[in-house]
Coordinates of C-alpha atoms in Angstrom, one line a residue:
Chain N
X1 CA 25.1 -16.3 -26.2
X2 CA 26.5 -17.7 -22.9
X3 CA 24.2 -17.9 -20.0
X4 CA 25.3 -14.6 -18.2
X5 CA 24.4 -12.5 -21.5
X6 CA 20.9 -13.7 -21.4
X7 CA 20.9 -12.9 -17.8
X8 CA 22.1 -9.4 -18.8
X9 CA 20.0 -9.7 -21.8
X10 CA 16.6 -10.2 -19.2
X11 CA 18.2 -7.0 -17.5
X12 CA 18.6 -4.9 -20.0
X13 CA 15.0 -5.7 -21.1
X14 CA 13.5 -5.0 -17.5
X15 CA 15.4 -1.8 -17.6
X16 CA 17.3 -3.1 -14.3
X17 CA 21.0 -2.5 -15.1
X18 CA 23.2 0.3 -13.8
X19 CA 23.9 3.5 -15.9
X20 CA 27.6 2.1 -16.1
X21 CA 26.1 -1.7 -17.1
X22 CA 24.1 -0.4 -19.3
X23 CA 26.1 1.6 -21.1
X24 CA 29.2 -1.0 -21.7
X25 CA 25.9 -3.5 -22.8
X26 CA 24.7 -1.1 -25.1
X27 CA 28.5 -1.2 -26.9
X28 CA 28.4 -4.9 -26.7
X29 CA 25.3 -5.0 -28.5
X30 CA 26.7 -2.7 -31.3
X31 CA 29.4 -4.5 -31.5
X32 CA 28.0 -7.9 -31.6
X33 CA 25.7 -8.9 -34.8
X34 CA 24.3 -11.7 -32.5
X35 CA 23.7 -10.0 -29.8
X36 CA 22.1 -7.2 -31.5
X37 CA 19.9 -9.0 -33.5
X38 CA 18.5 -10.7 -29.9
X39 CA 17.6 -7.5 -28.3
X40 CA 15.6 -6.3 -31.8
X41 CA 13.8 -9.5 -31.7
X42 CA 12.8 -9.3 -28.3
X43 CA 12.3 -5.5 -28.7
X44 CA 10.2 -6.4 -31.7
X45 CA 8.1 -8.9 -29.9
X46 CA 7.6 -6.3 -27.0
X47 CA 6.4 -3.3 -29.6
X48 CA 4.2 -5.6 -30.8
X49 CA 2.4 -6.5 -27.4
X50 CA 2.2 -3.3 -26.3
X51 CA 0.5 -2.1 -29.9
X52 CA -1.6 -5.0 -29.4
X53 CA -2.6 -5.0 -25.9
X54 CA -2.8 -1.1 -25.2
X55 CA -5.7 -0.1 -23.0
X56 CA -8.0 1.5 -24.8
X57 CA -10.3 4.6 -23.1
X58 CA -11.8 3.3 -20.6
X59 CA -14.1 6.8 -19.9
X60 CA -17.4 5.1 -20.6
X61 CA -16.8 2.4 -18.4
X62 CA -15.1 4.2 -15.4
X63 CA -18.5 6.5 -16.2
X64 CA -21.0 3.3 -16.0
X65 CA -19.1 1.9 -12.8
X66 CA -19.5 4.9 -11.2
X67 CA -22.8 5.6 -11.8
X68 CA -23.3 1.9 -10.2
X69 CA -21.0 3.1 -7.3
X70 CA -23.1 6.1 -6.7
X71 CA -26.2 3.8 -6.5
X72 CA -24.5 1.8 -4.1
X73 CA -23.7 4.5 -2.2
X74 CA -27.5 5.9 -2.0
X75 CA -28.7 2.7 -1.1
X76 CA -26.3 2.3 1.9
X77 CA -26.7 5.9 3.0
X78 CA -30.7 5.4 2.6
X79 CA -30.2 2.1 5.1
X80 CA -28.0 4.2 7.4
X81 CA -29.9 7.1 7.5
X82 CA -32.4 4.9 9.1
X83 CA -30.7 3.2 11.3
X84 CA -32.4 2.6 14.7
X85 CA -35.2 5.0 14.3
X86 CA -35.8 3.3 11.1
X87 CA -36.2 0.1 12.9
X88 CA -38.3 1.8 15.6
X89 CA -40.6 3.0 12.8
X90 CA -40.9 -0.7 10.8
X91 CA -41.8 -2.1 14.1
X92 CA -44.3 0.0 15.0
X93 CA -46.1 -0.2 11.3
X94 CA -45.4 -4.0 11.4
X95 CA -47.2 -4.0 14.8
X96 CA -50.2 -1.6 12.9
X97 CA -50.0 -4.1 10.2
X98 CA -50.9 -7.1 12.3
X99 CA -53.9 -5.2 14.5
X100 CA -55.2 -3.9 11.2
X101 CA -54.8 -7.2 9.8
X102 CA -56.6 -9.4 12.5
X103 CA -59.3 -7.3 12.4
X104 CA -59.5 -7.8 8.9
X105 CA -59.1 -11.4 9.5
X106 CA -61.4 -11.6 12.3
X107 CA -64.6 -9.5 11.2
X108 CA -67.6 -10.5 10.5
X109 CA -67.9 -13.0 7.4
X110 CA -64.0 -12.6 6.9
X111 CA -63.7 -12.0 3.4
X112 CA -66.2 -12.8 1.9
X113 CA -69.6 -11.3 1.5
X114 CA -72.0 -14.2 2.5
X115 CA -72.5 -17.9 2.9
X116 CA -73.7 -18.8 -0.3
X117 CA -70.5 -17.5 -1.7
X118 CA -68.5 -19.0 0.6
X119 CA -70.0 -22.5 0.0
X120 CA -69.5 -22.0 -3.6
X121 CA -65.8 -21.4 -3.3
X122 CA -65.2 -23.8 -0.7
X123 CA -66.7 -26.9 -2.9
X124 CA -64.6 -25.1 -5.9
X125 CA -61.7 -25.2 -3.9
X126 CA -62.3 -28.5 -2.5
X127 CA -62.1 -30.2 -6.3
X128 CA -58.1 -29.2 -5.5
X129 CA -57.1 -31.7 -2.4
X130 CA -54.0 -29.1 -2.0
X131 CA -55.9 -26.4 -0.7
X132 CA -56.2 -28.4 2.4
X133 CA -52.7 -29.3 2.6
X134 CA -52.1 -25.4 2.6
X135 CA -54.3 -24.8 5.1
X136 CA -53.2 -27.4 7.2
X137 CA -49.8 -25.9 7.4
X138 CA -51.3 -22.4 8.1
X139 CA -53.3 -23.3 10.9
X140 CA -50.3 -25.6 11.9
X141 CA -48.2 -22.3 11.7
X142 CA -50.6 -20.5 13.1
X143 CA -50.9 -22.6 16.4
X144 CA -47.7 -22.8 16.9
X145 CA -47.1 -18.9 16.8
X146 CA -50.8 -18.0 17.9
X147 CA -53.8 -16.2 16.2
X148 CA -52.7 -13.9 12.8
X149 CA -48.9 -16.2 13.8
X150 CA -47.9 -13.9 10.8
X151 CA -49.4 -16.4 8.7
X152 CA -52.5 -14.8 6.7
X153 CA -54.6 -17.5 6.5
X154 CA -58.0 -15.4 6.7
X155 CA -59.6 -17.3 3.5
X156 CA -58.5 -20.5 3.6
X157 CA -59.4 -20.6 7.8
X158 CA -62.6 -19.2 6.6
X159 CA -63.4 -22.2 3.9
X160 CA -62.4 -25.1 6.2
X161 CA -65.3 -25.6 8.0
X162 CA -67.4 -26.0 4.4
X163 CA -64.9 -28.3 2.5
X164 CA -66.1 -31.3 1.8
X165 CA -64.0 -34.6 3.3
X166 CA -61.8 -36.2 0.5
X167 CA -60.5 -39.4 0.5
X168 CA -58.2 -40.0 3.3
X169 CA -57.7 -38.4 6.4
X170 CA -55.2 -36.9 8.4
X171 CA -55.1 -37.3 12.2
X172 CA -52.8 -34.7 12.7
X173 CA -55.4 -32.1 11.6
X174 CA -58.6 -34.0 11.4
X175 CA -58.9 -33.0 7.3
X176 CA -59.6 -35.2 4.9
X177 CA -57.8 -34.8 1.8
X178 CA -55.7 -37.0 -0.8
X179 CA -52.0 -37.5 -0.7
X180 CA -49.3 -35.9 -3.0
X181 CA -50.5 -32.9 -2.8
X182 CA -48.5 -29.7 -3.0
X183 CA -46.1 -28.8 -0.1
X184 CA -46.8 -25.1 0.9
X185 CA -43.2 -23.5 1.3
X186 CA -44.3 -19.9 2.0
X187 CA -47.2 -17.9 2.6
X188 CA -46.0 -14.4 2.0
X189 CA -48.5 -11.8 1.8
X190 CA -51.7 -10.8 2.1
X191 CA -53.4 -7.2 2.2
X192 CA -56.5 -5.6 1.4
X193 CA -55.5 -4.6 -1.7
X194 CA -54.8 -7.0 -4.3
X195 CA -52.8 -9.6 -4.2
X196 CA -54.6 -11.2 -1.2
X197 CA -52.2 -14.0 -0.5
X198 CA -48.9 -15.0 -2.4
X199 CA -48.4 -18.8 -1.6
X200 CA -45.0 -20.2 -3.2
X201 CA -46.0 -24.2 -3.4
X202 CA -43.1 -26.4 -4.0
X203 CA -44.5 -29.4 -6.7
X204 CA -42.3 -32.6 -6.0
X205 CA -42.9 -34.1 -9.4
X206 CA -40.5 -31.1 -10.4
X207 CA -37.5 -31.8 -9.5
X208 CA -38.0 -29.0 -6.5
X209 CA -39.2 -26.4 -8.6
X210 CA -42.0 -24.3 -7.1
X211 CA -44.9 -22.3 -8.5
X212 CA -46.5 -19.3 -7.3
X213 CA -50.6 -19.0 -6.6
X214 CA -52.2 -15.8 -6.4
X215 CA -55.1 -15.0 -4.7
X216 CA -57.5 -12.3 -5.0
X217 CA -60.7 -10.7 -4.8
X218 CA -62.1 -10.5 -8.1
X219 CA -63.6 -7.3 -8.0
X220 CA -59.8 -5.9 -7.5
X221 CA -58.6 -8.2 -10.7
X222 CA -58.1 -6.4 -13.2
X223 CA -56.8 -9.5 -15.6
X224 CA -53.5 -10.5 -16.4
X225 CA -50.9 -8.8 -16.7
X226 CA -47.6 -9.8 -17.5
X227 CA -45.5 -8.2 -20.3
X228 CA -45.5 -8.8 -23.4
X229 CA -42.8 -11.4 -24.0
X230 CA -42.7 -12.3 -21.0
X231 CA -41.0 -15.9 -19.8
X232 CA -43.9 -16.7 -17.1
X233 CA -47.0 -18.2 -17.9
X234 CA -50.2 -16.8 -15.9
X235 CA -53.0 -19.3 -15.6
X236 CA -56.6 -17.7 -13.9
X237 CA -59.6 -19.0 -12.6
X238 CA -62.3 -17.3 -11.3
X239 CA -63.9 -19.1 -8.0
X240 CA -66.5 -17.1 -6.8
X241 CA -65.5 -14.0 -5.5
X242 CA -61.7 -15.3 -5.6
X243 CA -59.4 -15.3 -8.6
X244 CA -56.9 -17.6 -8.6
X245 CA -53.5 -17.2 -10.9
X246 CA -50.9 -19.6 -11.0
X247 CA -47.4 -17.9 -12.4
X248 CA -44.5 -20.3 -13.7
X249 CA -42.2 -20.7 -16.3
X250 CA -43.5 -21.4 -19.8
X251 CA -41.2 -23.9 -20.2
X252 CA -42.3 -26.1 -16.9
X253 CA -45.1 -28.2 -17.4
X254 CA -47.8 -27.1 -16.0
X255 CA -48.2 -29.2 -13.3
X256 CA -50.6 -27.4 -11.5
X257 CA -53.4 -26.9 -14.7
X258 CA -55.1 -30.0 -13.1
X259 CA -56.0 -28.3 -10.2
X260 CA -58.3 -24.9 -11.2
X261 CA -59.0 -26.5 -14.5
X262 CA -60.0 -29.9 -14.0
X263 CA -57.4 -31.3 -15.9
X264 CA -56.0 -34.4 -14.6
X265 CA -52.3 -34.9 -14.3
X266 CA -49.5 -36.3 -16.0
Chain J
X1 CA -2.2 3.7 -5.8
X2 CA -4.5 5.0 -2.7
X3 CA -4.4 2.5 -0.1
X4 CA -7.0 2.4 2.4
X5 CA -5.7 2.8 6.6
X6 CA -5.8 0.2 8.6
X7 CA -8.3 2.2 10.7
X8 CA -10.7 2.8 8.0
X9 CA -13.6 0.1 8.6
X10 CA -14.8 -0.8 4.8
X11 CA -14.4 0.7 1.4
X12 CA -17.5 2.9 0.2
X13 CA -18.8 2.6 -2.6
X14 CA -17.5 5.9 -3.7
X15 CA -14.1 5.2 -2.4
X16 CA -14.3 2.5 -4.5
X17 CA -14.8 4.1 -8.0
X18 CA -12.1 6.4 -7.2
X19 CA -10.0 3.5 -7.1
X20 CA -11.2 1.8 -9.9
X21 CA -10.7 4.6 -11.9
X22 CA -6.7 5.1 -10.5
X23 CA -6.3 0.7 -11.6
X24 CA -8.9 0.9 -14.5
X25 CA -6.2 0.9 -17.5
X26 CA -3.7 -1.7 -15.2
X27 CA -7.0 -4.3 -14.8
X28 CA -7.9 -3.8 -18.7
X29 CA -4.2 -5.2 -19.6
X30 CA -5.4 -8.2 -16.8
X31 CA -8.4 -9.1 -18.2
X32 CA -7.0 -9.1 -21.8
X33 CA -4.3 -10.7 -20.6
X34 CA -6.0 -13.3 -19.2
X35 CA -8.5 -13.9 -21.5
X36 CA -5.9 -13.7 -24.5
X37 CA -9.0 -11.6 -25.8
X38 CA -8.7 -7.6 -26.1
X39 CA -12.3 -7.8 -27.4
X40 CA -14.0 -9.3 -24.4
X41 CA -11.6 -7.4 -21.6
X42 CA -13.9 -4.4 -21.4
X43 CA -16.6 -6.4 -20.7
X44 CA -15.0 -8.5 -18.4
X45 CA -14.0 -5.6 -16.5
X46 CA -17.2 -4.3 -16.0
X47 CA -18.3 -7.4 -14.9
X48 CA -15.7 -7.8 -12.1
X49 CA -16.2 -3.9 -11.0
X50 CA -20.1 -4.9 -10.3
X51 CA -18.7 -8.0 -8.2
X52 CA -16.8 -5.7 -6.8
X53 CA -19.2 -3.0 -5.7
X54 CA -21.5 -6.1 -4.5
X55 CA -18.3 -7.1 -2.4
X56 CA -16.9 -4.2 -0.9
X57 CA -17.4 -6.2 2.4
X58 CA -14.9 -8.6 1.5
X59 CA -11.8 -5.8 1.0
X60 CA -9.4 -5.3 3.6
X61 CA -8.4 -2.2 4.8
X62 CA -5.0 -1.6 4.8
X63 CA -4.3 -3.8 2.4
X64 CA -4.2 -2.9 -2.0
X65 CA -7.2 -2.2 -4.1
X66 CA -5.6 -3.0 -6.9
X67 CA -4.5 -6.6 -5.5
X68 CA -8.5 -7.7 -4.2
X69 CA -9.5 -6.1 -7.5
X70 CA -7.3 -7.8 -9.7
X71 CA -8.4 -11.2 -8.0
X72 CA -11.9 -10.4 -9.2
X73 CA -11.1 -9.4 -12.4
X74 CA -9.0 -12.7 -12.5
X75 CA -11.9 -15.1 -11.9
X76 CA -14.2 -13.1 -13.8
X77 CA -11.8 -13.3 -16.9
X78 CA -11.4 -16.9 -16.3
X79 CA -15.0 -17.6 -16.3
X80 CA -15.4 -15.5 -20.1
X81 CA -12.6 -17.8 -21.0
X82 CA -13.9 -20.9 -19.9
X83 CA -17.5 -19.7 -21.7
X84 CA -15.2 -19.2 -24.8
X85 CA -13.7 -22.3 -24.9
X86 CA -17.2 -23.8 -24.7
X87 CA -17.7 -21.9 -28.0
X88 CA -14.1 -22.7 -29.2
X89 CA -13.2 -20.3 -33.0
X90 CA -10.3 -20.9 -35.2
X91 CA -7.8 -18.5 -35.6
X92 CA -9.3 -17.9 -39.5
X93 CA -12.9 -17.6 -38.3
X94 CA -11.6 -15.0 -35.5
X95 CA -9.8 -13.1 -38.3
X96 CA -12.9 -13.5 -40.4
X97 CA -14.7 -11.7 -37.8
X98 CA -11.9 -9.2 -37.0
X99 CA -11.3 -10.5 -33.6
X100 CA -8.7 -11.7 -32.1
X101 CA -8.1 -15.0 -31.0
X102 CA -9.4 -16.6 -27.1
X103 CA -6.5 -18.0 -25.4
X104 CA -5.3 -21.4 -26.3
X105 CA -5.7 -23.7 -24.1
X106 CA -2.0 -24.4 -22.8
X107 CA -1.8 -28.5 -24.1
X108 CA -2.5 -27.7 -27.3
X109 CA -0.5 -24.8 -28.6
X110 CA -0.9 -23.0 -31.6
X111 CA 2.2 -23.3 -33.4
X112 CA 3.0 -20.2 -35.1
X113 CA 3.7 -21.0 -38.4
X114 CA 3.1 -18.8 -41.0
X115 CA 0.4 -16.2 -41.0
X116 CA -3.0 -18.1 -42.1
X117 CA -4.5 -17.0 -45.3
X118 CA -6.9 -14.2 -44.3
X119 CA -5.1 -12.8 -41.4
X120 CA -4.3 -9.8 -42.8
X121 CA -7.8 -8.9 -41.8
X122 CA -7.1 -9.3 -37.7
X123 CA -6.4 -6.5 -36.1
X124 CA -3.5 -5.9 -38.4
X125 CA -3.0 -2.9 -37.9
X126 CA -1.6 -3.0 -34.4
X127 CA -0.8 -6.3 -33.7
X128 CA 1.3 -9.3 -35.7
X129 CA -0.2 -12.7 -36.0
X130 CA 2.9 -14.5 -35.0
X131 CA 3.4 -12.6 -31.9
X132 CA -0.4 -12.7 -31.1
X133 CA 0.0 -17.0 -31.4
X134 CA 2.9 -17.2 -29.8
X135 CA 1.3 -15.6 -27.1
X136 CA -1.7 -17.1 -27.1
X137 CA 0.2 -20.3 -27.0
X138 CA 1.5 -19.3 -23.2
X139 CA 0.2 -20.5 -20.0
X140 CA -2.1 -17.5 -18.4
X141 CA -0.1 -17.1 -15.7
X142 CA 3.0 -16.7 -17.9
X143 CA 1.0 -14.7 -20.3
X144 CA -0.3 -12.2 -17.7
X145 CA 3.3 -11.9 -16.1
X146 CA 4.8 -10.9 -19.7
X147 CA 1.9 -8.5 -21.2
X148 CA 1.7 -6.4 -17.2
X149 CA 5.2 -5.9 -17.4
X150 CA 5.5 -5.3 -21.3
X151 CA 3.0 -3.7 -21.9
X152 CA 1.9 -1.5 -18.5
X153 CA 5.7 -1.3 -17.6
X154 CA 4.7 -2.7 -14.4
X155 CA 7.5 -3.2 -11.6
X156 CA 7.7 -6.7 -10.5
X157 CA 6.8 -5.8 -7.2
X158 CA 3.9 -4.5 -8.7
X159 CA 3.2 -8.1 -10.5
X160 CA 3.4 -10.2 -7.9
X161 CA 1.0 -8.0 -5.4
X162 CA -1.6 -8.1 -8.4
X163 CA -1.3 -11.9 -9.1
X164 CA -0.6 -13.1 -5.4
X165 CA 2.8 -14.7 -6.3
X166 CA 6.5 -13.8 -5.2
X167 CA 8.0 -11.5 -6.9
X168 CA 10.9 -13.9 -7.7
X169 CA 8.4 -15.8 -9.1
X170 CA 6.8 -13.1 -11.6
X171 CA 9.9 -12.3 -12.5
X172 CA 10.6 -15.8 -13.7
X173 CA 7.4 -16.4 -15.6
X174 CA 8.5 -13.2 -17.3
X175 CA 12.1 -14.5 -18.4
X176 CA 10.5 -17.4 -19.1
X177 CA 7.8 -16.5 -21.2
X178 CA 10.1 -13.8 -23.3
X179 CA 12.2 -16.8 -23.9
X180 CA 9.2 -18.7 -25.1
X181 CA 8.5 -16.3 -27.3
X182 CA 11.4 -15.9 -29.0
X183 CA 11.6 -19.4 -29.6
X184 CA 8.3 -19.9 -31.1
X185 CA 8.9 -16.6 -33.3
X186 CA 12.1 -18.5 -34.8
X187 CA 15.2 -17.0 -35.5
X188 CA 13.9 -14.1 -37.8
X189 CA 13.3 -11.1 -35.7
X190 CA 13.5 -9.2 -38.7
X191 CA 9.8 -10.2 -39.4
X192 CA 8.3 -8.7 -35.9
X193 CA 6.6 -5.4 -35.9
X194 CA 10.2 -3.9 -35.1
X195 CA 11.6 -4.0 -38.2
X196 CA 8.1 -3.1 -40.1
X197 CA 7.4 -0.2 -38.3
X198 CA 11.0 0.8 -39.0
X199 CA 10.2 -0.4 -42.7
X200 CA 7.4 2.2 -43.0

């Protein structure tokens, strides 16, 4: 086959010659074994993509996407729906949140129901020198945006005063506590209701991984909780009328074990 | 295809699964085509459309659905191949399992020789082993051209807005890889699903 028939060959295939072109090819390939036997190969190999690669019914998928486009849609129309008076309304229950939660703070005997407790769960607290790194960068926080700051650092404000001093001190704050303790990365929430505080705690042996404390009263604990099966690992300790729970991976070490049970690190 | 106005700010959701449903069969060919893997394209698909929705920001009005989906479905398809070539199968263990093959990766192509012992088992029924290695032996690129305008009968136009090339240029990968194919198959047409189908 010369150059210009596979040209005209390609065409023919694409379905891009003229009626007249088409038809004097058509008589060349009956005419020509060579020829002829070219275009059922290639029609052959086409047939057989096109058995091979048909779309199949797609129904159930077009279904599934869009059911997930419906939900998309709902959630955007729920956001603008809201729009400014939405916002109007979150500011004015944040701004509830914060008076209710300064009071809550602020009243008397904070959270806890008397002194003898309190000095209980301070000197249990105070066997974990990272409590005081967390509070220092609460009440560093807090300073620096003013009383509540959006930091809810009620219980730990509230335990301070009673900790005993540790082994170094830091100028900055005027605490005493060891180094290489945890580095507090977020503080972020604390209600009424259970939990009290979430405090996500980076642990720099770990490669930047963090773990998550939970803190609550214990009369609102009502144990743990995860699923069955589930890949997190819930450590508790009870210190007076505080429950602690650490939640991480199963696979992680547990790097923080040492500090509610005693155990000493790796 | 329903393209969007220039005016019209974004693509809703819902605007979007109205699309998707018009391209649905068009990206199916795409991810198969680009995974080499009929098996996995559904999946695939779904996959991108989920990107999709996530992205709706990213589409720009006035311009083709199609083309920003088939981008997605692209990437998405390339990552299931690249997962499958972390996992690499034989052609006989896929037509053990009654799959058909990933896509080869493009410096070593499968040869296609005669039909391995076994393979009577893949897919055989709508598909011929030598065609299916030949093809698999393609570049993507090449191999995507060839099966959207094969097998979806799309205009080249219509390639080269899906695959962000120049139409000249989908055209060519096309001649090409219809030429490739016909060489690898060998001189003996008579054994493609042509003549079978006109045997039975």
């Amino acid at each position: 086959m010369t150059p210009e028939d596979r040209d005209r060959l390609q065409a023919f295939l694409d379905g891009t010659l003229g009626p007249e072109e088409e038809a004097d090819f058509r008589v060349r390939i009956e005419r020509d074994p060579t020829l002829r036997a070219e275009v059922e190969a290639h029609a052959g190999i086409a047939d057989s993509l096109r058995r091979g690669f048909a779309p199949p019914r797609l129904d159930a998928l077009q279904e599934r996407v869009a059911a997930a486009a419906a939900e998309a849609a709902a959630r955007k129309n729920g956001h603008r729906r809201g729009g400014a008076s939405f916002r109007r309304l979150l500011a004015v229950a944040a701004a509830l949140l914060v008076l209710a939660a300064a009071w809550w703070i602020n009243r008397e005997g904070g959270s806890f129901s008397g002194p003898q407790e309190k000095r209980e769960l301070a000197a249990d607290l105070a066997t974990g020198r990272e409590w005081l790194e967390l509070y220092d960068y609460a009440r560093a926080v807090e300073s620096k945006k003013g009383p509540g700051g959006g930091v809810p650092c009620g219980p730990l404000r509230d335990l301070a005063p009673l900790l005993p001093a540790r082994s170094k001190s830091d100028p900055r704050t005027g605490l005493h506590y060891e180094e290489q303790g945890f580095r507090l990365l977020e503080i972020s929430y604390l209600a009424r209701k259970s939990p009290h505080a979430v405090l996500k705690v980076e642990l720099p042996e770990e490669d930047g991984r963090f773990g998550l404390l939970f803190l609550m009263r214990a009369e609102e604990d009502s144990g743990p909780c995860l699923p069955e099966g589930s890949p997190m690992h819930l450590g508790r300790k009870q210190l007076g009328p505080y429950v602690l729970y650490e939640l991480c991976p199963v696979a992680e070490p547990q790097a923080l074990r040492h500090f509610y049970l005693g155990e000493p690190r790796d | 295809m329903p393209q969007r106005s220039s005016r019209t700010p974004a693509l809703t959701p819902e605007e979007f699964a109205e699309c998707f449903q018009d391209s649905a069969r068009k990206l199916w060919c795409l991810a198969a085509a680009v995974t080499g893997d009929r098996s996995v394209a559904e999946d695939v698909l779904q996959d991108a459309a989920l990107v999709g929705l996530q992205k709706l920001d990213s589409f720009r009005p006035g311009t083709r659905f199609d083309a920003w989906m088939a981008q997605i479905v692209r990437y998405t398809a390339l990552n299931q191949s690249r997962r499958n070539r972390s996992r690499p199968r034989s052609l006989s263990e896929a037509a053990a399992a009654g799959a058909e093959p990933a896509a080869a990766p493009a410096r070593s192509p499968a040869p296609p020789g005669p039909p391995a012992p076994g393979a009577a088992a893949w897919n055989p029924d709508h598909f011929d082993e030598r065609v299916a290695r030949a093809l698999a032996a393609l570049k993507e690129v090449p191999r995507t051209c060839l099966l959207l305008k094969t097998v979806m009968e799309l205009e080249y136009r219509e390639i080269a807005a899906l695959l962000g090339l120049a139409e000249g240029t989908a055209m060519s990968h096309v001649h090409r890889a219809r030429g490739k194919m016909r060489h690898m198959l060998g001189d003996d047409p008579s054994r493609g699903a042509l003549a079978k189908r006109r045997a039975t």
